[in-house]
Tab-separated table of C-alpha atoms and ligand atoms in Angstrom:
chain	number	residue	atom	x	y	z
A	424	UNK	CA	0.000	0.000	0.000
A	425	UNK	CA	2.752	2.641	1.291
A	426	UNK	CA	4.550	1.133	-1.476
A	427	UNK	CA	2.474	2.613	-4.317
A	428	UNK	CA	2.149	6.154	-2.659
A	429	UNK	CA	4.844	9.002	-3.207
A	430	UNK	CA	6.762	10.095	-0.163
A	431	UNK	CA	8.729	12.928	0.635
A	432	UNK	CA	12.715	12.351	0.640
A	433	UNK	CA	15.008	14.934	0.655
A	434	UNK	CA	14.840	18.891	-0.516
A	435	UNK	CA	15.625	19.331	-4.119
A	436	UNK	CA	18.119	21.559	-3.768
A	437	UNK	CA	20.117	18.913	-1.621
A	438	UNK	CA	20.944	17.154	-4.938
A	439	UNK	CA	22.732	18.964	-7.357
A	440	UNK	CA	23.825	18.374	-10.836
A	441	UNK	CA	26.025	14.982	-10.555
A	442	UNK	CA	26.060	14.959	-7.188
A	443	UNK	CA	24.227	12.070	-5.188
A	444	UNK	CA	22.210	11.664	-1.589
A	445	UNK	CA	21.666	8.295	0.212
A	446	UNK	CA	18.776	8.201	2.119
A	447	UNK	CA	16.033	5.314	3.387
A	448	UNK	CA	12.446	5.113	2.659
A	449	UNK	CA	10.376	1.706	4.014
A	450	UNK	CA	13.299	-0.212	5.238
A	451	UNK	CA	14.631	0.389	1.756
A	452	UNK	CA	17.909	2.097	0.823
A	453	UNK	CA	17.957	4.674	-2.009
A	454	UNK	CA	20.129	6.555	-3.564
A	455	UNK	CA	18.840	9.946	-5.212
A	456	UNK	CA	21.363	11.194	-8.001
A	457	UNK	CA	20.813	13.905	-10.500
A	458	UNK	CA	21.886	13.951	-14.212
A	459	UNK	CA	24.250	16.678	-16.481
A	460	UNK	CA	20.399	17.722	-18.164
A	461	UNK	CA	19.160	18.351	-14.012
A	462	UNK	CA	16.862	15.167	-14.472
A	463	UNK	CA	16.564	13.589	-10.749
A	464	UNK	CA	16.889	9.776	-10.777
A	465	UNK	CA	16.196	7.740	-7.283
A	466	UNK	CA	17.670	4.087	-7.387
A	467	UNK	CA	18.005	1.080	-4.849
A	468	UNK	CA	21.262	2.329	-2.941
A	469	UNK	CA	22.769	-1.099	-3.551
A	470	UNK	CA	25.006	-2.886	-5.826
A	471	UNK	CA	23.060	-6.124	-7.466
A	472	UNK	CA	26.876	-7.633	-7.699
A	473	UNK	CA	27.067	-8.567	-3.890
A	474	UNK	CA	24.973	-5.266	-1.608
A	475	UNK	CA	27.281	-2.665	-1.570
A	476	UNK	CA	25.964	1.292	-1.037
A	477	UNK	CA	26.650	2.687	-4.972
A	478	UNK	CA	26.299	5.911	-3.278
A	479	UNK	CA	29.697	5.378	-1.709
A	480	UNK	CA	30.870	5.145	-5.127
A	481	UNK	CA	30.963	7.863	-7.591
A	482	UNK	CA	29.019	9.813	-9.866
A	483	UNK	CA	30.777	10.937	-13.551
A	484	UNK	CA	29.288	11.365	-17.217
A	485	UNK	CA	25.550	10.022	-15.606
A	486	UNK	CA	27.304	7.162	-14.829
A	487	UNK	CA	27.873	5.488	-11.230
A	488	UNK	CA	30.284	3.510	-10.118
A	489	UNK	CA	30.190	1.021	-7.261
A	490	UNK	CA	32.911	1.546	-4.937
A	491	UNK	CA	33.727	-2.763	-4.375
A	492	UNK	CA	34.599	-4.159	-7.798
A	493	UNK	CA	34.118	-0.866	-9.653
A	494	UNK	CA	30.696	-2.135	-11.750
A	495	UNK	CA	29.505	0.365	-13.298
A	496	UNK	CA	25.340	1.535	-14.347
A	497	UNK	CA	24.268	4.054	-16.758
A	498	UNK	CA	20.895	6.431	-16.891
A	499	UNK	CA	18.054	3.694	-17.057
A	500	UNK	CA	20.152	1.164	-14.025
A	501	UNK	CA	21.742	-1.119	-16.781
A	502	UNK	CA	25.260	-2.336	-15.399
A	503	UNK	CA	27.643	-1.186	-18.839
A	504	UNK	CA	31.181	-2.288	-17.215
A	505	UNK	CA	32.449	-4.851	-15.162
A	506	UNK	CA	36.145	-4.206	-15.250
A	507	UNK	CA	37.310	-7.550	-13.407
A	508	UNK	CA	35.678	-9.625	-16.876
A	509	UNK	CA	35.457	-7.629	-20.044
A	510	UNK	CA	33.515	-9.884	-22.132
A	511	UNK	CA	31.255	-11.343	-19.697
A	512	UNK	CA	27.202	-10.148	-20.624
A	513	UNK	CA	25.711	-7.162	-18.824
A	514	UNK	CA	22.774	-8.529	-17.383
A	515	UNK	CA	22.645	-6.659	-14.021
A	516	UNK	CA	20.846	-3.982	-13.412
A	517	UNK	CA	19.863	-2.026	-10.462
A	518	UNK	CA	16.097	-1.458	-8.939
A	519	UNK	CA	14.877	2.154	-10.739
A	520	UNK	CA	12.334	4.043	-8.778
A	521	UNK	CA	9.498	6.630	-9.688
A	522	UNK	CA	10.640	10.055	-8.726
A	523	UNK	CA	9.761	13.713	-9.141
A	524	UNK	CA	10.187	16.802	-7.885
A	525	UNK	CA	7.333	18.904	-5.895
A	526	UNK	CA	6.751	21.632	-3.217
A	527	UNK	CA	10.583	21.744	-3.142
A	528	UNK	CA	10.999	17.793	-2.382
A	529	UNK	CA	12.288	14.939	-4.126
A	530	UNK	CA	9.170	12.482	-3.680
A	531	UNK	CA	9.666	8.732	-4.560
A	532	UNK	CA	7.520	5.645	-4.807
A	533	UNK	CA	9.060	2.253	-4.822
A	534	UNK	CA	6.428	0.663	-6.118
A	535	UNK	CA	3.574	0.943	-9.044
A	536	UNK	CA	2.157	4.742	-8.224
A	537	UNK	CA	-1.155	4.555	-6.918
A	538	UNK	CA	-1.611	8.515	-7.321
A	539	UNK	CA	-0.479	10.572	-10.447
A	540	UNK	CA	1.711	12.632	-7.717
A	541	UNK	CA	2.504	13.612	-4.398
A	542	UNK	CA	0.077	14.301	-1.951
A	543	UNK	CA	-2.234	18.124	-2.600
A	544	UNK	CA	-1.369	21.061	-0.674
A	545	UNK	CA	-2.811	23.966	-2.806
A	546	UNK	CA	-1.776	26.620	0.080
A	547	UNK	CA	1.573	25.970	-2.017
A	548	UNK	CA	0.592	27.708	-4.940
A	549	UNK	CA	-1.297	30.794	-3.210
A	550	UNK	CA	1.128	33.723	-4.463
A	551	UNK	CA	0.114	35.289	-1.463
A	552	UNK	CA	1.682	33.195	1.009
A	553	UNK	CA	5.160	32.436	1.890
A	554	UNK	CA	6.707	28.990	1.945
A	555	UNK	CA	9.181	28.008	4.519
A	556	UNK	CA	10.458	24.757	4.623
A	557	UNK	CA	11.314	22.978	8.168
A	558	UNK	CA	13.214	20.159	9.631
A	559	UNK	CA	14.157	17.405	8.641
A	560	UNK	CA	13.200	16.089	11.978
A	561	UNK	CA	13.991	12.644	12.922
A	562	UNK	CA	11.497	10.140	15.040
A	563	UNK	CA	11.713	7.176	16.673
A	564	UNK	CA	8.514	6.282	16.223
A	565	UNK	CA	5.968	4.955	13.651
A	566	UNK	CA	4.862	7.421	11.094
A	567	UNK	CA	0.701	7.171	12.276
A	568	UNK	CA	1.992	7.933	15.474
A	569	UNK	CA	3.572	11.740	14.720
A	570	UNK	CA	0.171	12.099	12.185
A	571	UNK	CA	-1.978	11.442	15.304
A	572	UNK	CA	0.163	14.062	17.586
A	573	UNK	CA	-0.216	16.352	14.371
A	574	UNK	CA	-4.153	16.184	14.879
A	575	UNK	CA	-3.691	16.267	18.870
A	576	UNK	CA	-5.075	19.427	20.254
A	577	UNK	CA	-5.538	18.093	23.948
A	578	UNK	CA	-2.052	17.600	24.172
A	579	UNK	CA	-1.113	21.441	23.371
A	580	UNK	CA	-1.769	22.831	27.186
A	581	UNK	CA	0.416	20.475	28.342
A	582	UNK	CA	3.104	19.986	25.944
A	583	UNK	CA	3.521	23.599	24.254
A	584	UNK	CA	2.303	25.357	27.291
A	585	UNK	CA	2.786	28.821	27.106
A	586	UNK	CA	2.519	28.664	23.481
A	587	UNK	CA	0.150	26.666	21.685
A	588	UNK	CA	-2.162	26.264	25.274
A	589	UNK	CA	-2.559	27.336	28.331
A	590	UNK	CA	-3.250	24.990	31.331
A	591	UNK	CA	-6.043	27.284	32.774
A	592	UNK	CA	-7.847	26.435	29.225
A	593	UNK	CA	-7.379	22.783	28.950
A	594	UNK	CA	-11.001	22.228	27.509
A	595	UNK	CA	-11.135	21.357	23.715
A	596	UNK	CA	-14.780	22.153	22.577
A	597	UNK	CA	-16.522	19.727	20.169
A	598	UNK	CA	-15.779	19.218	16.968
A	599	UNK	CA	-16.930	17.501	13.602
A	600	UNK	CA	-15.088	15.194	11.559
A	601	UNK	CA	-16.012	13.890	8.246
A	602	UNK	CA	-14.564	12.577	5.276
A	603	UNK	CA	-13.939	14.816	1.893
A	604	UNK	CA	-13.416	14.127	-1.489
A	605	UNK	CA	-12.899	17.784	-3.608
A	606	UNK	CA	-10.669	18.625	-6.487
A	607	UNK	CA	-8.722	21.370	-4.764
A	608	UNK	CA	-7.671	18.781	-1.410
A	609	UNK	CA	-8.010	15.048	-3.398
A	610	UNK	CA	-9.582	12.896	-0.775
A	611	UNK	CA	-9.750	12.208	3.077
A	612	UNK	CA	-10.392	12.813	6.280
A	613	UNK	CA	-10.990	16.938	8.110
A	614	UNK	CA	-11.812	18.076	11.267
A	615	UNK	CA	-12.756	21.285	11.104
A	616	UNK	CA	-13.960	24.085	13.454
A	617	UNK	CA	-11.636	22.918	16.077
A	618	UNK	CA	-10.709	25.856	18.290
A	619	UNK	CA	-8.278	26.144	20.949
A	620	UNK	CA	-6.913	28.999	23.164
A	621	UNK	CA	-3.366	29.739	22.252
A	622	UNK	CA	-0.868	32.315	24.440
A	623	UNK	CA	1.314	32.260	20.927
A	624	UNK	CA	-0.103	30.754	18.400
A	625	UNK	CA	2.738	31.690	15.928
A	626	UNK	CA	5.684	33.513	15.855
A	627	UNK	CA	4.336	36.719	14.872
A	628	UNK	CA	1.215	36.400	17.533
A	629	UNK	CA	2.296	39.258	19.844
A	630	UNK	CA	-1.032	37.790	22.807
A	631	UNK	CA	-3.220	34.824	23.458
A	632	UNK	CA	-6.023	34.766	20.818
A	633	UNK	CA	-8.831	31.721	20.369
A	634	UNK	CA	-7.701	30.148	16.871
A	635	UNK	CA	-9.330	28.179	14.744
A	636	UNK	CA	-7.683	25.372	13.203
A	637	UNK	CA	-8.586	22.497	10.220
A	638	UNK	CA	-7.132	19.638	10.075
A	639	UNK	CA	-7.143	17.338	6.777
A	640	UNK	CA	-5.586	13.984	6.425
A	641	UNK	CA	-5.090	14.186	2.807
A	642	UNK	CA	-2.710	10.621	2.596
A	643	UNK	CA	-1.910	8.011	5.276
A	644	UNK	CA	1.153	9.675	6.055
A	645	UNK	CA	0.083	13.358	4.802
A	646	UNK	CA	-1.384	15.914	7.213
A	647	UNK	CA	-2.214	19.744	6.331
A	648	UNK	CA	-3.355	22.200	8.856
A	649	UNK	CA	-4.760	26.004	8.380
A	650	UNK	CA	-4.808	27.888	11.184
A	651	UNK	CA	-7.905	30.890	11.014
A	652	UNK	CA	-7.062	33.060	13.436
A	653	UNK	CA	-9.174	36.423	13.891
A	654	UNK	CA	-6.260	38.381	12.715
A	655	UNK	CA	-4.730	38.682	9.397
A	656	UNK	CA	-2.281	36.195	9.749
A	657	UNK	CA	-2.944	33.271	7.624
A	658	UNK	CA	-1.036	29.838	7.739
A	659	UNK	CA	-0.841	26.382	6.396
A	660	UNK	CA	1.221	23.663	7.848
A	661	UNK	CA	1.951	20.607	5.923
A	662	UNK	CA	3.788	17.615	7.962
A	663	UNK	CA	4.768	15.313	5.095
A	664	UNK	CA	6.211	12.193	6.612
A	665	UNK	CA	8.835	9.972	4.970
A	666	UNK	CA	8.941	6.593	7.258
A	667	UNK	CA	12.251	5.465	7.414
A	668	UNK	CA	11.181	2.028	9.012
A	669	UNK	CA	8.291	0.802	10.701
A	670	UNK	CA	9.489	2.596	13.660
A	671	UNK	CA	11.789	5.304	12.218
A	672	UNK	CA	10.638	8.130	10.695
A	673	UNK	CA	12.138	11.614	9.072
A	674	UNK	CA	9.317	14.825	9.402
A	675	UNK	CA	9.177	17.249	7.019
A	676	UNK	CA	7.093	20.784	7.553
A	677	UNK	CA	6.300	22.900	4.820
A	678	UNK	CA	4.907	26.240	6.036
A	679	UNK	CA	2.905	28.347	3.683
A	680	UNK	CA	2.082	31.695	5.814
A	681	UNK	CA	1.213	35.435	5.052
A	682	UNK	CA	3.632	36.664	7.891
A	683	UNK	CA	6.311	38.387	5.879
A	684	UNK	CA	8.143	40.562	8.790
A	685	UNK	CA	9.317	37.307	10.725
A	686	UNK	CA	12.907	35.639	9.028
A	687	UNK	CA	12.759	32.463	7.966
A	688	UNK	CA	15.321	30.903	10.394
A	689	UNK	CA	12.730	32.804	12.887
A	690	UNK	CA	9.888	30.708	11.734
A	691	UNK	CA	11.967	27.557	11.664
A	692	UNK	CA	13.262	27.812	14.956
A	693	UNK	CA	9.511	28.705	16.420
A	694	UNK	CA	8.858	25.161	14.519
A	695	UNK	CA	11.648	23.651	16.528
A	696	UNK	CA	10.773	24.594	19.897
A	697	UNK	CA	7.318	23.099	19.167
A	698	UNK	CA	8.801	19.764	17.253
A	699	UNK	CA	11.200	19.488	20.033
A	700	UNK	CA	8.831	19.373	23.115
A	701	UNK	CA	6.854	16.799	20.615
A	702	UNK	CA	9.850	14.813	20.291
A	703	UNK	CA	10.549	12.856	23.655
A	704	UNK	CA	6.226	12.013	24.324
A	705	UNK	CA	6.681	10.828	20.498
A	706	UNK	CA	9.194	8.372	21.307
A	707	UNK	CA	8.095	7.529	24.619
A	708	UNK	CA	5.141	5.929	23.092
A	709	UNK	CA	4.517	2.636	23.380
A	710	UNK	CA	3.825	0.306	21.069
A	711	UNK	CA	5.694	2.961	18.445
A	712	UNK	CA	3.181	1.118	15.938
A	713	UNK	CA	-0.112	2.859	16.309
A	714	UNK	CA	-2.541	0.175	17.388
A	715	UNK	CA	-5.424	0.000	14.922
A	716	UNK	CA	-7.665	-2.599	17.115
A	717	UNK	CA	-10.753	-0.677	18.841
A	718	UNK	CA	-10.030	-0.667	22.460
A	719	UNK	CA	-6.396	-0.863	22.357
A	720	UNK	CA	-6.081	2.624	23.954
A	721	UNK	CA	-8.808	4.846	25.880
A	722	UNK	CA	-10.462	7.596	23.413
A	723	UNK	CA	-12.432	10.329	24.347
A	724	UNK	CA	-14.521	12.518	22.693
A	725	UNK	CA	-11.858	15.130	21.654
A	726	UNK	CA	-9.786	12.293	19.743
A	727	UNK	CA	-12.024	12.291	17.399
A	728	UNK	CA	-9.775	13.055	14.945
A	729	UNK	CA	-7.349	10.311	16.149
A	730	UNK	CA	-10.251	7.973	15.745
A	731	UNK	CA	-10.907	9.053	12.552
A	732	UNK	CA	-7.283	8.587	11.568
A	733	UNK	CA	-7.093	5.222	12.483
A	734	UNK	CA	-10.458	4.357	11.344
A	735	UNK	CA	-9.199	5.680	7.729
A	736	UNK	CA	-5.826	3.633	7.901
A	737	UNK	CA	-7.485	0.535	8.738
A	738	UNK	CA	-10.425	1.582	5.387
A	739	UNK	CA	-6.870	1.365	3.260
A	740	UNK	CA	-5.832	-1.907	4.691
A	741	UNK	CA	-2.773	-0.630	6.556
A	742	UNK	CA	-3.160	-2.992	9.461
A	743	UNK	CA	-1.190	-2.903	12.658
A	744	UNK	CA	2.555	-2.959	12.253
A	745	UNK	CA	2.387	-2.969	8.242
A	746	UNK	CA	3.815	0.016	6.450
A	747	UNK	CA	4.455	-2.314	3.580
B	1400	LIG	FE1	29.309	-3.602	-6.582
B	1400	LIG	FE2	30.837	-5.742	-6.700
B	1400	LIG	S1	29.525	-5.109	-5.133
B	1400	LIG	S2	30.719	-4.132	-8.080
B	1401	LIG	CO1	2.626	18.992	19.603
């Protein structure tokens, strides 16, 4: 399932012309390299000869060569040398993923795409906001698990007190939840008309306001949220998640935001703070898988969204403790 969906792996402009990135995606290795005509390629990171990392190797004329016995593989993954047996037939070749480039990120599917591209997040293209990208930030934990903390407003008075809540207002007031299906979002589930009393809601908020927030699942391991505060200030977050492993997992935040006065290393280290006091309940959770059975863990009514969550994971067939 996670297979055939596109997930965010590394910032474009962390591959340059011929140079190369290793990275991991679903307990796979990959290796993202980009050609002399600025076409992206994302392969298996591993030498069909006998395992080795071709990213340790090198990258000249579109051509890599593994570091161990000095094979090397042209544009399309074909093996075109082996330098220990001239004449002996080329028939290795190594795995060739689907990759493209979108919202700043390399995105790559291992498998047969189930979507014609990455997951929507139309705040992107509003002219009138600003993007900011954040992180990396990596998790030991499940993927569902930081999605669920994404859509987790009970957990803000506690957690990001003095900024996101306030432990004199606890309450979370009721909310819907329902499922969508538009052109502009693609499909999924949204909470919306949550509210919640925030001292700083962002790092231009200058005083505790009541916000307004929506939250939309848009993919199992995609989560937007636009904050509607009653000022100007307008703001989409995007938490695109690239598991790692079952259990590992590298965040990604896109921020898309009319607040032009605040720097961007402002904004990202506001983002820190708050991913950083995330980090430690994150990984303290236990099982890191989320548990999809009904009754493994105690809802109430403001995890409604959680529910919601796991409810639409379990409609896609990602059972407990399968990212595969
Ligand atoms: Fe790559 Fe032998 S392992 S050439
Ligand atoms: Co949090």
């Amino acid at each position: 399932m996670l297979l055939n969906d596109w997930h965010p792996v590394a910032l474009s402009t962390q591959i340059a012309t011929g140079s190369m990135l290793a990275t991991d995606l679903l307990e796979t290795r990959v290796v993202l390299w980009r050609d002399s005509g600025g076409v992206l390629h994302a392969w298996e990171d591993r030498c069909p000869h006998r395992g080795t990392r071709l990213s340790m190797g090198s990258l000249r004329d579109d051509t890599l060569t593994c570091p161990y016995h000095g094979w090397t593989f042209g544009k399309e993954g074909r093996c075109t040398r082996i330098p220990a047996l001239p004449q002996a037939p080329l028939k290795a070749h190594v795995n060739v993923y689907h990759v493209q480039e979108q919202y700043g990120l390399a995105w790559v599917c291992l498998g047969t795409p189930a979507h014609a591209g990455p997951p929507a997040f139309p705040e992107f293209g509003d002219a009138q906001l600003r993007k900011v990208w954040c992180g990396p930030y990596d998790v030991r934990s499940s993927a569902p698990r930081i999605i669920e903390n994404f859509l987790d407003m009970a957990h803000f008075a506690f957690v990001h007190e003095g900024i996101l809540g306030d432990q004199q207002h606890p309450v979370i007031p009721d909310y819907s939840v329902e499922a969508f299906d538009d052109a502009e979002y693609g499909s999924g589930v949204w909470a919306k008309q949550c509210h919640a009393f925030q001292p700083k809601a962002s790092k231009a908020a200058t005083g505790g306001s009541d916000i307004e927030y929506t939250y939309r699942v848009v993919r199992p391991l995609t989560a937007v949220l636009t904050k509607h505060p009653p000022d100007t200030i307008r703001e989409a977050i995007a938490l695109l998640l690239q598991p790692l492993t079952e259990t590992t997992t590298r965040a990604w935040i896109i921020l898309a935001l009319n607040d032009f006065t605040s720097s961007d290393d402002a904004l990202r280290a506001f983002q820190d703070t708050i991913f950083l006091q995330d980090l430690p309940i994150l990984e303290s959770q236990h099982p890191a898988r989320l548990p999809l059975t009904p009754g493994a863990e105690v809802s109430v009514a403001c995890d409604r969204m959680s529910l919601a969550y796991r409810s639409y994971l379990k409609q896609l067939n990602l059972q407990y403790g399968v990212i595969r």
